[in-house]
Amino acid sequence: MPSVSPELLLLAGALTLSAPLNAQQGREMGIQAIGTAADPSLVVAAVYGGIRSSTRTRLSASAGAGVSSGEPAFRGEILGHFLLSPSKTDGPGFYFAGGVAAVGGGVDQGYVVLTVGIEDRPAAGAGWVAELGVGGGVRLALGYRWRWLRSATLR
């Protein structure tokens, strides 16, 4: 059974405890597929949750299961996002994200994650998302997010 680092547990706890304080800014839920090109490669289907902690920032966590070198595998991530166009209700918006990932299965490892993303209509109720970066190899994520935002997020 793979172990999770104390640092990752601390970050997950901080994200969980901060949720009530940030609820007035907005919440997001979604589904995504994450793939990494490394040796061994990894593909997972994941659930995603995010909190808009301010107008331009978001904290997110995802957890997914899939395969790595033909073996069952999992990947969990905790990321901080900086949104470049948080109030766009039409068209795409870009963002940067960084954080940590824990992977188990073909390899049991922790990684630093850095990515750039594009999402459809960041201030609307839902939209697609695509990310490209690094974190356990070259990392690609594709997904869809549903958002519940308050007007304070859009200022």
JSON list of C-alpha atoms in Angstrom, two decimals:
[
{"chain": "A", "resi": 1, "resn": "MET", "atom": "CA", "xyz": [0.00, 0.00, 0.00]},
{"chain": "A", "resi": 2, "resn": "PRO", "atom": "CA", "xyz": [1.55, 3.33, -1.01]},
{"chain": "A", "resi": 3, "resn": "SER", "atom": "CA", "xyz": [2.02, 5.92, 1.71]},
{"chain": "A", "resi": 4, "resn": "VAL", "atom": "CA", "xyz": [1.09, 9.57, 1.44]},
{"chain": "A", "resi": 5, "resn": "SER", "atom": "CA", "xyz": [3.61, 12.15, 2.58]},
{"chain": "A", "resi": 6, "resn": "PRO", "atom": "CA", "xyz": [2.84, 14.22, 5.70]},
{"chain": "A", "resi": 7, "resn": "GLU", "atom": "CA", "xyz": [3.21, 17.40, 3.62]},
{"chain": "A", "resi": 8, "resn": "LEU", "atom": "CA", "xyz": [0.45, 16.31, 1.23]},
{"chain": "A", "resi": 9, "resn": "LEU", "atom": "CA", "xyz": [-1.85, 15.46, 4.15]},
{"chain": "A", "resi": 10, "resn": "LEU", "atom": "CA", "xyz": [-1.15, 18.87, 5.70]},
{"chain": "A", "resi": 11, "resn": "LEU", "atom": "CA", "xyz": [-2.03, 20.64, 2.43]},
{"chain": "A", "resi": 12, "resn": "ALA", "atom": "CA", "xyz": [-5.20, 18.58, 2.05]},
{"chain": "A", "resi": 13, "resn": "GLY", "atom": "CA", "xyz": [-6.21, 19.46, 5.60]},
{"chain": "A", "resi": 14, "resn": "ALA", "atom": "CA", "xyz": [-5.57, 23.15, 5.03]},
{"chain": "A", "resi": 15, "resn": "LEU", "atom": "CA", "xyz": [-7.68, 23.08, 1.87]},
{"chain": "A", "resi": 16, "resn": "THR", "atom": "CA", "xyz": [-10.52, 21.31, 3.70]},
{"chain": "A", "resi": 17, "resn": "LEU", "atom": "CA", "xyz": [-10.47, 23.68, 6.68]},
{"chain": "A", "resi": 18, "resn": "SER", "atom": "CA", "xyz": [-10.40, 26.79, 4.50]},
{"chain": "A", "resi": 19, "resn": "ALA", "atom": "CA", "xyz": [-13.56, 25.82, 2.60]},
{"chain": "A", "resi": 20, "resn": "PRO", "atom": "CA", "xyz": [-16.08, 27.47, 4.98]},
{"chain": "A", "resi": 21, "resn": "LEU", "atom": "CA", "xyz": [-14.10, 30.73, 5.01]},
{"chain": "A", "resi": 22, "resn": "ASN", "atom": "CA", "xyz": [-13.96, 30.93, 1.23]},
{"chain": "A", "resi": 23, "resn": "ALA", "atom": "CA", "xyz": [-17.47, 29.76, 0.47]},
{"chain": "A", "resi": 24, "resn": "GLN", "atom": "CA", "xyz": [-18.68, 33.26, -0.33]},
{"chain": "A", "resi": 25, "resn": "GLN", "atom": "CA", "xyz": [-16.25, 33.50, -3.27]},
{"chain": "A", "resi": 26, "resn": "GLY", "atom": "CA", "xyz": [-17.31, 30.48, -5.30]},
{"chain": "A", "resi": 27, "resn": "ARG", "atom": "CA", "xyz": [-17.01, 26.75, -5.72]},
{"chain": "A", "resi": 28, "resn": "GLU", "atom": "CA", "xyz": [-16.27, 24.46, -8.64]},
{"chain": "A", "resi": 29, "resn": "MET", "atom": "CA", "xyz": [-16.75, 20.75, -9.30]},
{"chain": "A", "resi": 30, "resn": "GLY", "atom": "CA", "xyz": [-15.68, 18.81, -12.33]},
{"chain": "A", "resi": 31, "resn": "ILE", "atom": "CA", "xyz": [-14.39, 15.74, -14.08]},
{"chain": "A", "resi": 32, "resn": "GLN", "atom": "CA", "xyz": [-11.09, 15.44, -15.90]},
{"chain": "A", "resi": 33, "resn": "ALA", "atom": "CA", "xyz": [-8.67, 13.06, -17.53]},
{"chain": "A", "resi": 34, "resn": "ILE", "atom": "CA", "xyz": [-4.99, 13.49, -16.62]},
{"chain": "A", "resi": 35, "resn": "GLY", "atom": "CA", "xyz": [-2.14, 11.90, -18.53]},
{"chain": "A", "resi": 36, "resn": "THR", "atom": "CA", "xyz": [1.61, 12.07, -17.96]},
{"chain": "A", "resi": 37, "resn": "ALA", "atom": "CA", "xyz": [4.24, 11.11, -20.50]},
{"chain": "A", "resi": 38, "resn": "ALA", "atom": "CA", "xyz": [7.06, 9.57, -18.49]},
{"chain": "A", "resi": 39, "resn": "ASP", "atom": "CA", "xyz": [8.47, 6.14, -17.79]},
{"chain": "A", "resi": 40, "resn": "PRO", "atom": "CA", "xyz": [6.02, 4.71, -16.82]},
{"chain": "A", "resi": 41, "resn": "SER", "atom": "CA", "xyz": [3.23, 6.78, -18.39]},
{"chain": "A", "resi": 42, "resn": "LEU", "atom": "CA", "xyz": [0.00, 7.33, -16.47]},
{"chain": "A", "resi": 43, "resn": "VAL", "atom": "CA", "xyz": [-3.64, 7.98, -17.43]},
{"chain": "A", "resi": 44, "resn": "VAL", "atom": "CA", "xyz": [-6.37, 8.60, -14.83]},
{"chain": "A", "resi": 45, "resn": "ALA", "atom": "CA", "xyz": [-10.00, 9.72, -14.78]},
{"chain": "A", "resi": 46, "resn": "ALA", "atom": "CA", "xyz": [-10.45, 12.15, -11.89]},
{"chain": "A", "resi": 47, "resn": "VAL", "atom": "CA", "xyz": [-12.96, 14.17, -9.93]},
{"chain": "A", "resi": 48, "resn": "TYR", "atom": "CA", "xyz": [-12.09, 17.81, -9.28]},
{"chain": "A", "resi": 49, "resn": "GLY", "atom": "CA", "xyz": [-13.10, 20.35, -6.65]},
{"chain": "A", "resi": 50, "resn": "GLY", "atom": "CA", "xyz": [-12.08, 23.99, -6.43]},
{"chain": "A", "resi": 51, "resn": "ILE", "atom": "CA", "xyz": [-12.60, 27.06, -4.27]},
{"chain": "A", "resi": 52, "resn": "ARG", "atom": "CA", "xyz": [-12.26, 30.58, -5.66]},
{"chain": "A", "resi": 53, "resn": "SER", "atom": "CA", "xyz": [-10.40, 32.05, -2.70]},
{"chain": "A", "resi": 54, "resn": "SER", "atom": "CA", "xyz": [-10.34, 35.56, -4.24]},
{"chain": "A", "resi": 55, "resn": "THR", "atom": "CA", "xyz": [-11.11, 37.18, -7.56]},
{"chain": "A", "resi": 56, "resn": "ARG", "atom": "CA", "xyz": [-7.94, 35.90, -9.24]},
{"chain": "A", "resi": 57, "resn": "THR", "atom": "CA", "xyz": [-7.03, 32.85, -7.14]},
{"chain": "A", "resi": 58, "resn": "ARG", "atom": "CA", "xyz": [-8.36, 29.33, -6.85]},
{"chain": "A", "resi": 59, "resn": "LEU", "atom": "CA", "xyz": [-7.38, 26.33, -4.71]},
{"chain": "A", "resi": 60, "resn": "SER", "atom": "CA", "xyz": [-8.15, 22.92, -6.20]},
{"chain": "A", "resi": 61, "resn": "ALA", "atom": "CA", "xyz": [-7.88, 19.25, -5.38]},
{"chain": "A", "resi": 62, "resn": "SER", "atom": "CA", "xyz": [-8.38, 16.26, -7.65]},
{"chain": "A", "resi": 63, "resn": "ALA", "atom": "CA", "xyz": [-8.29, 12.51, -7.16]},
{"chain": "A", "resi": 64, "resn": "GLY", "atom": "CA", "xyz": [-8.35, 9.92, -9.89]},
{"chain": "A", "resi": 65, "resn": "ALA", "atom": "CA", "xyz": [-7.84, 6.28, -10.73]},
{"chain": "A", "resi": 66, "resn": "GLY", "atom": "CA", "xyz": [-6.50, 4.74, -13.92]},
{"chain": "A", "resi": 67, "resn": "VAL", "atom": "CA", "xyz": [-3.57, 2.76, -15.28]},
{"chain": "A", "resi": 68, "resn": "SER", "atom": "CA", "xyz": [0.21, 3.00, -15.43]},
{"chain": "A", "resi": 69, "resn": "SER", "atom": "CA", "xyz": [2.14, 0.36, -17.39]},
{"chain": "A", "resi": 70, "resn": "GLY", "atom": "CA", "xyz": [-0.92, -1.89, -17.37]},
{"chain": "A", "resi": 71, "resn": "GLU", "atom": "CA", "xyz": [-1.24, -1.74, -13.56]},
{"chain": "A", "resi": 72, "resn": "PRO", "atom": "CA", "xyz": [-3.94, 0.02, -11.53]},
{"chain": "A", "resi": 73, "resn": "ALA", "atom": "CA", "xyz": [-2.80, 3.48, -10.46]},
{"chain": "A", "resi": 74, "resn": "PHE", "atom": "CA", "xyz": [-4.04, 6.63, -8.74]},
{"chain": "A", "resi": 75, "resn": "ARG", "atom": "CA", "xyz": [-3.10, 10.30, -8.77]},
{"chain": "A", "resi": 76, "resn": "GLY", "atom": "CA", "xyz": [-4.08, 13.04, -6.34]},
{"chain": "A", "resi": 77, "resn": "GLU", "atom": "CA", "xyz": [-3.25, 16.73, -6.79]},
{"chain": "A", "resi": 78, "resn": "ILE", "atom": "CA", "xyz": [-3.52, 19.94, -4.78]},
{"chain": "A", "resi": 79, "resn": "LEU", "atom": "CA", "xyz": [-2.95, 23.08, -6.86]},
{"chain": "A", "resi": 80, "resn": "GLY", "atom": "CA", "xyz": [-3.06, 26.84, -6.44]},
{"chain": "A", "resi": 81, "resn": "HIS", "atom": "CA", "xyz": [-4.25, 28.77, -9.53]},
{"chain": "A", "resi": 82, "resn": "PHE", "atom": "CA", "xyz": [-3.73, 32.38, -10.66]},
{"chain": "A", "resi": 83, "resn": "LEU", "atom": "CA", "xyz": [-6.49, 33.42, -13.09]},
{"chain": "A", "resi": 84, "resn": "LEU", "atom": "CA", "xyz": [-5.61, 35.97, -15.77]},
{"chain": "A", "resi": 85, "resn": "SER", "atom": "CA", "xyz": [-9.22, 36.64, -16.93]},
{"chain": "A", "resi": 86, "resn": "PRO", "atom": "CA", "xyz": [-11.49, 35.70, -14.01]},
{"chain": "A", "resi": 87, "resn": "SER", "atom": "CA", "xyz": [-14.48, 37.83, -15.07]},
{"chain": "A", "resi": 88, "resn": "LYS", "atom": "CA", "xyz": [-14.88, 36.60, -18.68]},
{"chain": "A", "resi": 89, "resn": "THR", "atom": "CA", "xyz": [-18.37, 35.24, -19.30]},
{"chain": "A", "resi": 90, "resn": "ASP", "atom": "CA", "xyz": [-17.71, 34.63, -23.00]},
{"chain": "A", "resi": 91, "resn": "GLY", "atom": "CA", "xyz": [-14.63, 33.08, -24.59]},
{"chain": "A", "resi": 92, "resn": "PRO", "atom": "CA", "xyz": [-11.59, 31.43, -23.06]},
{"chain": "A", "resi": 93, "resn": "GLY", "atom": "CA", "xyz": [-9.49, 32.57, -20.11]},
{"chain": "A", "resi": 94, "resn": "PHE", "atom": "CA", "xyz": [-5.94, 31.57, -19.21]},
{"chain": "A", "resi": 95, "resn": "TYR", "atom": "CA", "xyz": [-4.40, 30.69, -15.85]},
{"chain": "A", "resi": 96, "resn": "PHE", "atom": "CA", "xyz": [-1.22, 29.37, -14.24]},
{"chain": "A", "resi": 97, "resn": "ALA", "atom": "CA", "xyz": [-1.21, 26.68, -11.55]},
{"chain": "A", "resi": 98, "resn": "GLY", "atom": "CA", "xyz": [1.32, 25.02, -9.28]},
{"chain": "A", "resi": 99, "resn": "GLY", "atom": "CA", "xyz": [1.25, 22.54, -6.45]},
{"chain": "A", "resi": 100, "resn": "VAL", "atom": "CA", "xyz": [1.92, 18.92, -5.58]},
{"chain": "A", "resi": 101, "resn": "ALA", "atom": "CA", "xyz": [0.81, 15.49, -6.80]},
{"chain": "A", "resi": 102, "resn": "ALA", "atom": "CA", "xyz": [0.96, 12.05, -5.20]},
{"chain": "A", "resi": 103, "resn": "VAL", "atom": "CA", "xyz": [1.00, 9.02, -7.51]},
{"chain": "A", "resi": 104, "resn": "GLY", "atom": "CA", "xyz": [0.62, 5.35, -6.65]},
{"chain": "A", "resi": 105, "resn": "GLY", "atom": "CA", "xyz": [0.61, 2.23, -8.78]},
{"chain": "A", "resi": 106, "resn": "GLY", "atom": "CA", "xyz": [3.36, 1.63, -11.33]},
{"chain": "A", "resi": 107, "resn": "VAL", "atom": "CA", "xyz": [5.46, 4.07, -9.31]},
{"chain": "A", "resi": 108, "resn": "ASP", "atom": "CA", "xyz": [4.86, 5.49, -5.82]},
{"chain": "A", "resi": 109, "resn": "GLN", "atom": "CA", "xyz": [6.11, 9.05, -6.00]},
{"chain": "A", "resi": 110, "resn": "GLY", "atom": "CA", "xyz": [5.35, 12.66, -5.16]},
{"chain": "A", "resi": 111, "resn": "TYR", "atom": "CA", "xyz": [5.82, 15.44, -7.71]},
{"chain": "A", "resi": 112, "resn": "VAL", "atom": "CA", "xyz": [5.84, 19.21, -7.99]},
{"chain": "A", "resi": 113, "resn": "VAL", "atom": "CA", "xyz": [3.26, 20.29, -10.59]},
{"chain": "A", "resi": 114, "resn": "LEU", "atom": "CA", "xyz": [3.51, 23.42, -12.78]},
{"chain": "A", "resi": 115, "resn": "THR", "atom": "CA", "xyz": [0.96, 24.02, -15.51]},
{"chain": "A", "resi": 116, "resn": "VAL", "atom": "CA", "xyz": [-0.69, 26.59, -17.76]},
{"chain": "A", "resi": 117, "resn": "GLY", "atom": "CA", "xyz": [-4.39, 26.23, -18.45]},
{"chain": "A", "resi": 118, "resn": "ILE", "atom": "CA", "xyz": [-7.17, 27.54, -20.62]},
{"chain": "A", "resi": 119, "resn": "GLU", "atom": "CA", "xyz": [-10.82, 27.35, -19.59]},
{"chain": "A", "resi": 120, "resn": "ASP", "atom": "CA", "xyz": [-14.02, 28.27, -21.36]},
{"chain": "A", "resi": 121, "resn": "ARG", "atom": "CA", "xyz": [-15.91, 31.22, -19.85]},
{"chain": "A", "resi": 122, "resn": "PRO", "atom": "CA", "xyz": [-14.20, 31.39, -16.41]},
{"chain": "A", "resi": 123, "resn": "ALA", "atom": "CA", "xyz": [-17.02, 33.50, -14.89]},
{"chain": "A", "resi": 124, "resn": "ALA", "atom": "CA", "xyz": [-19.88, 31.44, -16.35]},
{"chain": "A", "resi": 125, "resn": "GLY", "atom": "CA", "xyz": [-21.71, 28.50, -14.80]},
{"chain": "A", "resi": 126, "resn": "ALA", "atom": "CA", "xyz": [-19.74, 25.79, -16.63]},
{"chain": "A", "resi": 127, "resn": "GLY", "atom": "CA", "xyz": [-17.09, 25.19, -19.26]},
{"chain": "A", "resi": 128, "resn": "TRP", "atom": "CA", "xyz": [-14.33, 22.97, -20.61]},
{"chain": "A", "resi": 129, "resn": "VAL", "atom": "CA", "xyz": [-10.71, 23.13, -19.46]},
{"chain": "A", "resi": 130, "resn": "ALA", "atom": "CA", "xyz": [-7.33, 22.08, -20.88]},
{"chain": "A", "resi": 131, "resn": "GLU", "atom": "CA", "xyz": [-3.94, 22.16, -19.12]},
{"chain": "A", "resi": 132, "resn": "LEU", "atom": "CA", "xyz": [-0.38, 21.50, -20.25]},
{"chain": "A", "resi": 133, "resn": "GLY", "atom": "CA", "xyz": [2.60, 21.37, -17.92]},
{"chain": "A", "resi": 134, "resn": "VAL", "atom": "CA", "xyz": [4.94, 19.17, -15.94]},
{"chain": "A", "resi": 135, "resn": "GLY", "atom": "CA", "xyz": [4.54, 16.98, -12.86]},
{"chain": "A", "resi": 136, "resn": "GLY", "atom": "CA", "xyz": [5.63, 13.37, -13.14]},
{"chain": "A", "resi": 137, "resn": "GLY", "atom": "CA", "xyz": [6.57, 13.96, -16.79]},
{"chain": "A", "resi": 138, "resn": "VAL", "atom": "CA", "xyz": [4.83, 16.11, -19.35]},
{"chain": "A", "resi": 139, "resn": "ARG", "atom": "CA", "xyz": [1.28, 16.52, -17.99]},
{"chain": "A", "resi": 140, "resn": "LEU", "atom": "CA", "xyz": [-1.90, 16.99, -20.04]},
{"chain": "A", "resi": 141, "resn": "ALA", "atom": "CA", "xyz": [-5.35, 17.40, -18.48]},
{"chain": "A", "resi": 142, "resn": "LEU", "atom": "CA", "xyz": [-8.72, 17.77, -20.21]},
{"chain": "A", "resi": 143, "resn": "GLY", "atom": "CA", "xyz": [-12.00, 18.23, -18.40]},
{"chain": "A", "resi": 144, "resn": "TYR", "atom": "CA", "xyz": [-15.26, 20.00, -17.70]},
{"chain": "A", "resi": 145, "resn": "ARG", "atom": "CA", "xyz": [-16.10, 22.18, -14.67]},
{"chain": "A", "resi": 146, "resn": "TRP", "atom": "CA", "xyz": [-19.35, 23.39, -13.13]},
{"chain": "A", "resi": 147, "resn": "ARG", "atom": "CA", "xyz": [-19.11, 26.66, -11.16]},
{"chain": "A", "resi": 148, "resn": "TRP", "atom": "CA", "xyz": [-21.19, 28.31, -8.46]},
{"chain": "A", "resi": 149, "resn": "LEU", "atom": "CA", "xyz": [-19.84, 31.84, -8.26]},
{"chain": "A", "resi": 150, "resn": "ARG", "atom": "CA", "xyz": [-20.98, 34.86, -6.29]},
{"chain": "A", "resi": 151, "resn": "SER", "atom": "CA", "xyz": [-20.79, 38.41, -7.60]},
{"chain": "A", "resi": 152, "resn": "ALA", "atom": "CA", "xyz": [-17.80, 39.14, -5.32]},
{"chain": "A", "resi": 153, "resn": "THR", "atom": "CA", "xyz": [-15.75, 36.78, -7.49]},
{"chain": "A", "resi": 154, "resn": "LEU", "atom": "CA", "xyz": [-16.57, 38.76, -10.61]},
{"chain": "A", "resi": 155, "resn": "ARG", "atom": "CA", "xyz": [-15.45, 42.22, -9.43]}
]
